[in-house]
Coordinates of C-alpha atoms and ligand atoms in Angstrom, one line a residue:
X1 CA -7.0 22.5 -79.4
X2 CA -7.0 19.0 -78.4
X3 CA -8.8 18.4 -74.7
X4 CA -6.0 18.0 -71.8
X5 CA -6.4 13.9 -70.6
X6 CA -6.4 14.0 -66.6
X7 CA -6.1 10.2 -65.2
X8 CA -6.1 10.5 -61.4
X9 CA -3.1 7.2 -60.8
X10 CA -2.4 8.7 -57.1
X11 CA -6.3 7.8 -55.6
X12 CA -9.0 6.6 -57.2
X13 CA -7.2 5.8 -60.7
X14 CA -10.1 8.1 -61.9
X15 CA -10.0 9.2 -65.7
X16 CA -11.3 12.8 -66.2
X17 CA -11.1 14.6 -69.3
X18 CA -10.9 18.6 -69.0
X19 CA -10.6 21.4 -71.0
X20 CA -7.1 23.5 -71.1
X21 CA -9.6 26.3 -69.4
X22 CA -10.2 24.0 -65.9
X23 CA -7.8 22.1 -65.5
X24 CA -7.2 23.6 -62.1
X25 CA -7.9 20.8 -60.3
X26 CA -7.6 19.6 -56.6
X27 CA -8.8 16.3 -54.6
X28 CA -11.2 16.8 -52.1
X29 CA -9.9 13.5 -49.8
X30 CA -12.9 11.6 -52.1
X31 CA -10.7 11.0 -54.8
X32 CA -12.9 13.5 -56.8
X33 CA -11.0 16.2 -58.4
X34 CA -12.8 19.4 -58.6
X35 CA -11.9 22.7 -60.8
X36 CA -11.7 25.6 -59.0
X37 CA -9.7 28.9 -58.9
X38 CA -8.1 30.2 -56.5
X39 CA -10.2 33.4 -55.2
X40 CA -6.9 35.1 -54.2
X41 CA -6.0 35.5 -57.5
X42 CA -9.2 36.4 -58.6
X43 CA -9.8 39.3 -56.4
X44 CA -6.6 40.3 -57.5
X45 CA -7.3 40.1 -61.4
X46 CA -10.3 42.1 -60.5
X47 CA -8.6 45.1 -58.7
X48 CA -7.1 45.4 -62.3
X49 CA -7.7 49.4 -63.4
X50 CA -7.6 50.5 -66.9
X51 CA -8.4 53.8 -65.9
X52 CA -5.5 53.4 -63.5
X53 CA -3.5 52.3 -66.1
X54 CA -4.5 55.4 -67.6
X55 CA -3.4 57.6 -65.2
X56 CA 0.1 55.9 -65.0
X57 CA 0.9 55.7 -68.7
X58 CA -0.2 60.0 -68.8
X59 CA 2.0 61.1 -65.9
X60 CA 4.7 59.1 -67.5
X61 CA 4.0 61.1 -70.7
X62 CA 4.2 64.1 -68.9
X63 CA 7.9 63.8 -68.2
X64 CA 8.4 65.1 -71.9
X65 CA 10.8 63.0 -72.5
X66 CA 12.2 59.7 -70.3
X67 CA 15.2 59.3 -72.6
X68 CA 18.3 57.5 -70.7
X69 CA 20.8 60.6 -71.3
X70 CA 18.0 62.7 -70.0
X71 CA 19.9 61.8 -66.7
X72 CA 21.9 64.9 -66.2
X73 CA 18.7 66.6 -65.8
X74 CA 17.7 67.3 -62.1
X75 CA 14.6 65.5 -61.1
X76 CA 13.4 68.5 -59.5
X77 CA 13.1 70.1 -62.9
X78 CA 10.1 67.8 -63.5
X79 CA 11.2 66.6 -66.7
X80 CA 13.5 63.8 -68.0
X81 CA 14.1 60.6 -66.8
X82 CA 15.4 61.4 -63.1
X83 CA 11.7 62.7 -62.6
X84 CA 10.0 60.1 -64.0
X85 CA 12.3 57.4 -61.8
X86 CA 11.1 59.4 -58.6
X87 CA 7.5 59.4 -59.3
X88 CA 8.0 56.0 -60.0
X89 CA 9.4 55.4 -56.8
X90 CA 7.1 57.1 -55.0
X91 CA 4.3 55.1 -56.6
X92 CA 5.5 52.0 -55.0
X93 CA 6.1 53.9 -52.3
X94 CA 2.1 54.3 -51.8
X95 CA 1.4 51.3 -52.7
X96 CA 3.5 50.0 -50.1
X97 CA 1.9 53.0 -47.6
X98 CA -1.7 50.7 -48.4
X99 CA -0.4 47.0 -47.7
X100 CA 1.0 47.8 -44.1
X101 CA 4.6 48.5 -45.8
X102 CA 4.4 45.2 -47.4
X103 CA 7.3 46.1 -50.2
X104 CA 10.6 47.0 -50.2
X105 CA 11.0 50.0 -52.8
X106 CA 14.3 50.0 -54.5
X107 CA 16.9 51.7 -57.2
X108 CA 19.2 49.4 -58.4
X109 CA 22.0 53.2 -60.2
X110 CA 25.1 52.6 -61.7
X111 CA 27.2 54.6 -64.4
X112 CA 26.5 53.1 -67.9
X113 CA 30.6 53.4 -69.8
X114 CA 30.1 55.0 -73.3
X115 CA 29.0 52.7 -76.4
X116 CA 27.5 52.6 -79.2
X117 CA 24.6 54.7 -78.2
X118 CA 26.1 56.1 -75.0
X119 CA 28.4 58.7 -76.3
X120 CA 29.6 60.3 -72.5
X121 CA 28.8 58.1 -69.0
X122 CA 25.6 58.1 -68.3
X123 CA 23.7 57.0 -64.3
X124 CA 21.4 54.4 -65.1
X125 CA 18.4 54.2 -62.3
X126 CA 16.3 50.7 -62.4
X127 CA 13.6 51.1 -59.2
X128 CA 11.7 47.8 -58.4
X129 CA 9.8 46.8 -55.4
X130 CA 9.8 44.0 -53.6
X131 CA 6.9 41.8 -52.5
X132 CA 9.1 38.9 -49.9
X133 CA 7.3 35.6 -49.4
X134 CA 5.4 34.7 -46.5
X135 CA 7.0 30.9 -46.3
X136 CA 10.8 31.1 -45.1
X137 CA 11.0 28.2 -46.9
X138 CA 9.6 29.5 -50.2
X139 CA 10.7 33.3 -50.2
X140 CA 13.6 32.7 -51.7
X141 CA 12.0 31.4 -55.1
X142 CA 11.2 35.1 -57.4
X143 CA 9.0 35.9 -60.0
X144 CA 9.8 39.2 -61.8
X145 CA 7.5 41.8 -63.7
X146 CA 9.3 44.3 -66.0
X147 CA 8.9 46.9 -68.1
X148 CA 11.2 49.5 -69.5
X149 CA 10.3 53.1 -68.5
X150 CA 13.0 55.2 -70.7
X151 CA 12.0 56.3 -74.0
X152 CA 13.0 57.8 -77.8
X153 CA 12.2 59.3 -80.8
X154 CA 13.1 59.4 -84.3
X155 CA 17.4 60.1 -83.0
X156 CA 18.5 57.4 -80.9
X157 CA 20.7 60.1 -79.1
X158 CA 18.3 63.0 -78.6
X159 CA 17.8 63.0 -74.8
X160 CA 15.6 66.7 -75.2
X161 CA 13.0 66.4 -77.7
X162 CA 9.7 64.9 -77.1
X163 CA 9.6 61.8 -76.8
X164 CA 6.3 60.6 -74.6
X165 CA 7.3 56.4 -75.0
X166 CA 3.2 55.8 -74.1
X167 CA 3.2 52.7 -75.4
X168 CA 6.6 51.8 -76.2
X169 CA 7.1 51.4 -73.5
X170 CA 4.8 53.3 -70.6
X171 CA 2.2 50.4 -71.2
X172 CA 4.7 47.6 -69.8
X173 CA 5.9 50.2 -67.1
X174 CA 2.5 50.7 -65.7
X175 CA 1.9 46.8 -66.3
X176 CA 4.8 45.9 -63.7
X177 CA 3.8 49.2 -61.4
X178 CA -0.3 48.1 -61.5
X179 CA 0.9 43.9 -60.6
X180 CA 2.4 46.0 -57.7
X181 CA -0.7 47.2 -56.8
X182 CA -3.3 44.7 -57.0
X183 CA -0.4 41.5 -55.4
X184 CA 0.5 43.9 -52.4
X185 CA -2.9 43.7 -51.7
X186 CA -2.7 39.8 -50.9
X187 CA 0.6 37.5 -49.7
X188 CA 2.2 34.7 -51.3
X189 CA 4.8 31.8 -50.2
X190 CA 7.1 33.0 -52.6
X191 CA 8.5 36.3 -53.3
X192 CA 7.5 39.1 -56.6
X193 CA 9.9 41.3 -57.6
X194 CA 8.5 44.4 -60.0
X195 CA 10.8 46.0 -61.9
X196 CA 10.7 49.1 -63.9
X197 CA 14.2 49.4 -65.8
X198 CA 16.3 52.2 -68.3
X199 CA 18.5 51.8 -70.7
X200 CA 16.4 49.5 -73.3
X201 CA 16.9 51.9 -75.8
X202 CA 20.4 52.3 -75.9
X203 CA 21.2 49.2 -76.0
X204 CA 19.3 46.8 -72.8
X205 CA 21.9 48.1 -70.4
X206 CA 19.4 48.3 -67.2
X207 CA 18.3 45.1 -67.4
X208 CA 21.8 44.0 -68.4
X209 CA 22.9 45.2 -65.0
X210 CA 20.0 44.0 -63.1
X211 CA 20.3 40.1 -64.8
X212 CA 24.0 40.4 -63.8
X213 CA 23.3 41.2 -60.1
X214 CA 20.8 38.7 -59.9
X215 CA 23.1 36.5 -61.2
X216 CA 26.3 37.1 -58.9
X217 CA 24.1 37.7 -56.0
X218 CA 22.6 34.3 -56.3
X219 CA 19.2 35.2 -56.9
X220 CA 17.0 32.1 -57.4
X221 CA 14.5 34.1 -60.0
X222 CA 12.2 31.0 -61.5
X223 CA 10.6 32.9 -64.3
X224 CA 10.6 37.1 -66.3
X225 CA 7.7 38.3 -67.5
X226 CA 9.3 41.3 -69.7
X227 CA 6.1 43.6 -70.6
X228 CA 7.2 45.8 -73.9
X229 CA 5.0 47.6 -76.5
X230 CA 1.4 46.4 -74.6
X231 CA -0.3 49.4 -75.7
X232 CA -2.2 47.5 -78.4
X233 CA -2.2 50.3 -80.8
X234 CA -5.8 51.4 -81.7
X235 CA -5.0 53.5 -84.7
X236 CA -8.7 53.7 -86.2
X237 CA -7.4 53.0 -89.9
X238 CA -5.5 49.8 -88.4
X239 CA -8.0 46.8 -89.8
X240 CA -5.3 43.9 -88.7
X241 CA -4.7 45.0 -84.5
X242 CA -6.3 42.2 -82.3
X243 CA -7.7 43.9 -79.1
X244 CA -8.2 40.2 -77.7
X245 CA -4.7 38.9 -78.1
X246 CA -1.1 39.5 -76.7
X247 CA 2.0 37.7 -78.2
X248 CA 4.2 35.9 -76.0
X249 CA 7.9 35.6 -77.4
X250 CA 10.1 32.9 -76.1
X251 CA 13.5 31.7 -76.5
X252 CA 13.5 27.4 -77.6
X253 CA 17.5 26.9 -77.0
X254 CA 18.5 28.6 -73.7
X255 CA 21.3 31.2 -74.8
X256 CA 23.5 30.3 -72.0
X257 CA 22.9 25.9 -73.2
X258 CA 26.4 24.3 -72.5
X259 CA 28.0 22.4 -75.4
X260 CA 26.8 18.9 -73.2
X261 CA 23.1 20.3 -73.0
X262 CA 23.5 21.6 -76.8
X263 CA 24.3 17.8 -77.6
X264 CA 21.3 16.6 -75.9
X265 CA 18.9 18.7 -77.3
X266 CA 20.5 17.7 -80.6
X267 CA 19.8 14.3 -80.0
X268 CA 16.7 14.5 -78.2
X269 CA 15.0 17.0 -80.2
X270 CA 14.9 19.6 -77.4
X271 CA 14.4 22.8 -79.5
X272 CA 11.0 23.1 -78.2
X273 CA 11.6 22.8 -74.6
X274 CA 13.7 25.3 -73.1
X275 CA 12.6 26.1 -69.3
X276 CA 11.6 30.2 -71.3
X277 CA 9.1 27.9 -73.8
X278 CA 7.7 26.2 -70.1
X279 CA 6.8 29.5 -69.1
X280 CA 5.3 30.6 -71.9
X281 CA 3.1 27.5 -71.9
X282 CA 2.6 28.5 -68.5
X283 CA 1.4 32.0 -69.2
X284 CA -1.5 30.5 -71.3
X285 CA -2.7 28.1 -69.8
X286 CA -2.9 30.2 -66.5
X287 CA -4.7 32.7 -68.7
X288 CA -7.1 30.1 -69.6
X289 CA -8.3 29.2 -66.5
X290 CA -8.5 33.1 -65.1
X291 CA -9.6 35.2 -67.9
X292 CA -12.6 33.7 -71.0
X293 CA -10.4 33.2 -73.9
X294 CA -13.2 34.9 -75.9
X295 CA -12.1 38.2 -73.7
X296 CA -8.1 37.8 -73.8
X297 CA -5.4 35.1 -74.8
X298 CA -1.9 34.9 -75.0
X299 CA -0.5 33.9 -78.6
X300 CA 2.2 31.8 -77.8
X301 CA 5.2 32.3 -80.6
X302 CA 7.9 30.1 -80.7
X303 CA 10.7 32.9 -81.2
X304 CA 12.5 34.9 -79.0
X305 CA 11.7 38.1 -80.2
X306 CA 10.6 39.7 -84.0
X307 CA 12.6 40.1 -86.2
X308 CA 15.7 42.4 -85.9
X309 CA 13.8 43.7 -82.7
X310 CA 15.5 42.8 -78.9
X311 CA 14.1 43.5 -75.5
X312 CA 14.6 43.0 -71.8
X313 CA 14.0 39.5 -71.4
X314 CA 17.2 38.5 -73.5
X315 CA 19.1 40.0 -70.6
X316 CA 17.5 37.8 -68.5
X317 CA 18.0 35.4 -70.7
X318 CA 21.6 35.4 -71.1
X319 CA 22.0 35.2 -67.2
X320 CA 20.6 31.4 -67.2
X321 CA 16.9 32.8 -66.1
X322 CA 13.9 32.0 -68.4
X323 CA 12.3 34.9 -69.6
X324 CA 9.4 35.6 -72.2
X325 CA 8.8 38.7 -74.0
X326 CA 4.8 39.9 -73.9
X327 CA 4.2 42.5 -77.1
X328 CA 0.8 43.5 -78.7
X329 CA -0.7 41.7 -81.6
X330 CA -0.1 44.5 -84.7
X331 CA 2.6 47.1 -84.0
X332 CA 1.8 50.4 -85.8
X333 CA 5.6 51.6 -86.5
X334 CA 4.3 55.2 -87.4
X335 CA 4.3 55.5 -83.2
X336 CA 7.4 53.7 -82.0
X337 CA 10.4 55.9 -82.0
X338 CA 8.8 58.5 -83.9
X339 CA 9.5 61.6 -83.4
X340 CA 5.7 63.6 -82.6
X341 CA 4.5 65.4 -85.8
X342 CA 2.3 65.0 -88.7
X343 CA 3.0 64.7 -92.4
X344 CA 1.0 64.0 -95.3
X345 CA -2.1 63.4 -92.9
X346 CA -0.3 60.6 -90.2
X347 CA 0.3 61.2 -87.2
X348 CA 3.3 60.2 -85.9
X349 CA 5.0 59.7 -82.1
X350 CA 4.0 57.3 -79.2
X351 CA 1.1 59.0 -77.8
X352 CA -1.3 58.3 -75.0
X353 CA -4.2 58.5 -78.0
X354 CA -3.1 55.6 -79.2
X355 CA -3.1 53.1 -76.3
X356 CA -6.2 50.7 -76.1
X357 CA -6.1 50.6 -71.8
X358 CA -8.9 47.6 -71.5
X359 CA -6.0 46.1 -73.8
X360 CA -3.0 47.4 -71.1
X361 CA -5.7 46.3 -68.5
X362 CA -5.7 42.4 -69.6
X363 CA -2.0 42.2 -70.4
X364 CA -1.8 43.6 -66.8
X365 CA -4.3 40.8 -65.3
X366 CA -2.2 37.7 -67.9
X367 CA 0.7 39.2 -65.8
X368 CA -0.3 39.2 -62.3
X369 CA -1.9 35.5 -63.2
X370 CA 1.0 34.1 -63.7
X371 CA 3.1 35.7 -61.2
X372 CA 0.3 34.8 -58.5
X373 CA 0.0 31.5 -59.8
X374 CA 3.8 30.4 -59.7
X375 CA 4.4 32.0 -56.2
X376 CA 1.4 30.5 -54.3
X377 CA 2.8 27.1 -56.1
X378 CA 5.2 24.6 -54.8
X379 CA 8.8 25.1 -56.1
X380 CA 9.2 21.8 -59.5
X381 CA 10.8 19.1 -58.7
X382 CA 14.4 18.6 -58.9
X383 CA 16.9 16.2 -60.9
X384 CA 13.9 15.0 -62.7
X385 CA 15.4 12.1 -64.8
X386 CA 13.7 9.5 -67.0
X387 CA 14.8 5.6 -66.9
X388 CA 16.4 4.8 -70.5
X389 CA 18.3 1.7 -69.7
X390 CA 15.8 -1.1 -70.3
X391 CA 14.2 -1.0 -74.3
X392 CA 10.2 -1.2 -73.1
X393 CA 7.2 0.9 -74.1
X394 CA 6.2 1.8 -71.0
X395 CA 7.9 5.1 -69.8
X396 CA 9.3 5.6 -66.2
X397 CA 10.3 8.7 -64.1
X398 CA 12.3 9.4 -61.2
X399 CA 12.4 12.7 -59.8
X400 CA 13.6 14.4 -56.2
X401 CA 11.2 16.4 -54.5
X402 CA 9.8 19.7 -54.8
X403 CA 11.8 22.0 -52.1
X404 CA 9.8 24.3 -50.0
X405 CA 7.5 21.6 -48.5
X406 CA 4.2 22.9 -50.1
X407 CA 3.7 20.4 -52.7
X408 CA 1.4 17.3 -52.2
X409 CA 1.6 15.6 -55.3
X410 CA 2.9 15.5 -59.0
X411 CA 1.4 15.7 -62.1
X412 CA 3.4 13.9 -65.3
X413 CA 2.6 16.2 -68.3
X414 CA 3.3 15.1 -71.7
X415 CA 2.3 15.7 -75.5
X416 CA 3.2 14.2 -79.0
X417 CA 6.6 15.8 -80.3
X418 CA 4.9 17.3 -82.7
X419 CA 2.2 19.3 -80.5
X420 CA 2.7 22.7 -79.3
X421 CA 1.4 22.4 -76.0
X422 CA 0.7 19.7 -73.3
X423 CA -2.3 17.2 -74.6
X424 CA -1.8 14.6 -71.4
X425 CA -2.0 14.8 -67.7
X426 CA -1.9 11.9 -65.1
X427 CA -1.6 13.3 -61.2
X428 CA 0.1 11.0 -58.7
X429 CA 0.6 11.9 -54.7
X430 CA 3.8 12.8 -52.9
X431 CA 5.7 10.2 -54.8
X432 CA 9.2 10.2 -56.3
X433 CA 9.0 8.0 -59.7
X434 CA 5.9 7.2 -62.1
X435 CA 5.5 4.9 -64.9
X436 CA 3.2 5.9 -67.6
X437 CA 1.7 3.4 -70.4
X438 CA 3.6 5.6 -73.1
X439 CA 6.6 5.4 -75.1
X440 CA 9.3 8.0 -74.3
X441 CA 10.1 7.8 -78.0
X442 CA 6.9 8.8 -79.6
X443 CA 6.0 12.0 -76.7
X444 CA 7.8 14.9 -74.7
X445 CA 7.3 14.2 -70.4
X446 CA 7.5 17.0 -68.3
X447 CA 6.4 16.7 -64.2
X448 CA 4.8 19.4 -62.0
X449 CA 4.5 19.8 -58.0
X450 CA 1.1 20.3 -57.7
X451 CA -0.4 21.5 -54.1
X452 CA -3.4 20.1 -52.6
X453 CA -5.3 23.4 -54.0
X454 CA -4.5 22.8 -57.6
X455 CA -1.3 25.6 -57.8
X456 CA 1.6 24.0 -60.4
X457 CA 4.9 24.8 -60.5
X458 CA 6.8 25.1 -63.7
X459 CA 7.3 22.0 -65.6
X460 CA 10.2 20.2 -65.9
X461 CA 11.3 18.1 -69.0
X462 CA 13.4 14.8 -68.2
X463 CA 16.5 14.1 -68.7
X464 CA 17.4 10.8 -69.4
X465 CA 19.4 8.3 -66.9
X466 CA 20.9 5.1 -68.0
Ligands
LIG501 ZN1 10.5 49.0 -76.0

């Protein structure tokens, strides 16, 4: 990994060079820049609980079974999905009870028509909590957690045999529920939504709904973090797991790209740079400056999703929003879908024996990172454009400021086309156009509001203006 350039243009025209892990950086008035992180975030990382976790992923087992056409069963019967939506519910509930009421607690029910894998209507619950902004002007920006709390077994329509979804997918449940827990604890300008939806198994339907609301309500969500199989299987016999690393899928072309932005990534070479691929940039490198990459790292994947696999964040997705997908390393398919039995000496089913929870605990902490770190930051800047109509080898941008009024400066990102992350860096002040010594032909440009405490918004890549 190449070391991230920072050239300070906005003060002392300082050159620093940093590692990715500090590049957290804020000006002290001096025109020094110094690395630090924010202890907000922090504290919250370290109120992190894998034996809460625990807890959360075992009484989600408990429910026998959370399969979506479980939902004809009374909640009150302590089985089935309707039960496991309540406790859920109440969850947030108390967590709310702890931050003063600081969330709103949520169901977003509807009746899913028959389909493939719906063979008679069926309610759908999805129960999220809300976490509003502190800044009027910044609440309106949202940052999402999910995780899908319905489960299955070996029959994609069996809504009464066991089926205990520990990991696939109580682990990204309790990921969304325990960001709930630690962020009520502190405030942020902008608002975190976490989401705990049904459906994904027969066919993505809760999220479906929820993107589609979001979408026709207007909702300006920034960025998805969809948490799905984050057990990290610890089968003993399993040699190839990695307890240190978490995948991060991500669309390159945005699935709703019009045929004029489809054109421009053609001629541009744009496949890379879809606002979802941003994010998952984002998710690593806020990982690198929170948790010791020899602990935890993401592993960014330039894909949407695995192979003949499909999850929540396509939903998301296909409503405009970016959205990643966060899996384990080394899925064991013996306990995904399984139905819970043993034959020639495997185990098979999804079962709370299996789930690593220091592993849950960091996917957990990579999450509320990122969501801490985009809604304490300023909003990006808008119509960022870059100057194409004069042939010269310097490269020029203009941008429109960062809404919200928390950002104090910008930083101009950019990398050699053929790099999978951001190699350069150079910071300017509250300024709306920059000209860099390098060739817009030979590098990709992105620019970032930055606040005076070193929080960055997602980056945005150019397009060009003749
Ligand atoms: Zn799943």
């Amino acid at each position: 990994m190449p070391k991230l350039k920072m050239f300070f243009a906005g003060t002392a025209g300082l050159l620093l060079t940093l590692s990715p892990a500090t590049a957290r950086v804020s000006d002290q008035g001096d025109g020094v820049p110094v690395v630090r992180p924010d202890p907000q975030i922090v504290a919250a990382l370290k109120a992190v609980s894998a034996q809460h976790i625990q807890q959360t992923i075992e009484k989600l087992v408990s429910f026998q079974t959370r399969h979506t056409l479980s939902s004809d069963v009374p909640a009150s019967s302590g089985k089935g999905i309707n039960a496991a939506a309540e406790w859920i519910r109440s969850e947030f509930e108390s967590y709310s009870k702890a931050c003063g009421g600081c969330l709103e607690v949520k169901t977003d029910e509807f009746t899913q028509e028959p389909g493939p894998r719906v063979p008679r209507p069926a309610k759908l619950t999805n129960v999220y909590a809300i976490l509003r902004g502190s800044d009027p002007a910044n609440a309106s920006r949202m940052f999402l957690v999910t995780g899908h709390y319905d489960s299955r077994n070996s029959e994609t329509n069996d809504a009464t045999g066991a089926s205990p979804g520990a990991n696939d997918d109580g682990s990204g449940t309790a990921v969304s529920m325990e960001c709930a827990r630690v962020l009520s604890q502190h405030r942020f300008p902008a608002t975190i939504i976490f989401l705990t939806v049904a459906g994904e198994e027969q066919g993505l339907y809760g999220s479906a709904h929820f993107a589609k609301m979001a979408k026709v309500q207007g909702w300006n969500i920034e960025a998805v973090l969809n948490n799905d199989i984050v057990g990290g299987d610890r089968t003993p016999a399993d040699t190839k797991q990695d307890s240190h690393t978490v995948r991060v899928f991500s669309e390159g072309i945005p699935a709703t790209a019009s045929e004029a932005e489809l054109k421009l990534i053609r001629a541009l070479g744009g496949e890379n740079d879809g606002a979802s691929r941003q994010l998952a940039r984002y998710i690593a490198t806020v990982s690198k400056e929170y948790i010791p990459a020899t602990e935890f790292r993401p592993l960014v994947v330039f894909r949407r999703d695995r192979y003949l696999r499909g999850g929540d964040h396509t939903s998301f997705n296909e409503q405009g929003f970016a959205a990643v997908r966060l899996t384990e390393y080394h899925e064991n398919y013996d306990h995904q879908h399984q139905n819970v039995r043993t034959e020639n000496g495997i185990e098979y089913g999804d079962l709370p024996k299996f789930v690593d929870y220091d592993y849950t605990a960091n996917v957990a902490r990579v999450n509320a990172a990122t969501l801490a770190s985009l809604a304490s930051a300023p909003a990006p800047p808008e119509k960022v454009r870059v100057l194409t109509k004069a042939l010269q080898n310097d490269s020029t941008l203009v941008w429109e400021a960062s809404p919200g009024g928390l950002a104090s400066g910008y930083l101009v990102l950019w990398r050699d086309t053929g790099a999978p992350d951001w190699e350069h860096a150079q910071a300017f002040g509250n300024v709306r156009q920059a000209t860099v010594p390098v060739s817009k032909d030979n590098v990709v440009f992105a620019v970032q509001a930055t606040d005076s405490e070193g929080h960055r918004s997602l980056p945005i890549v150019p397009v060009p203006e003749r």
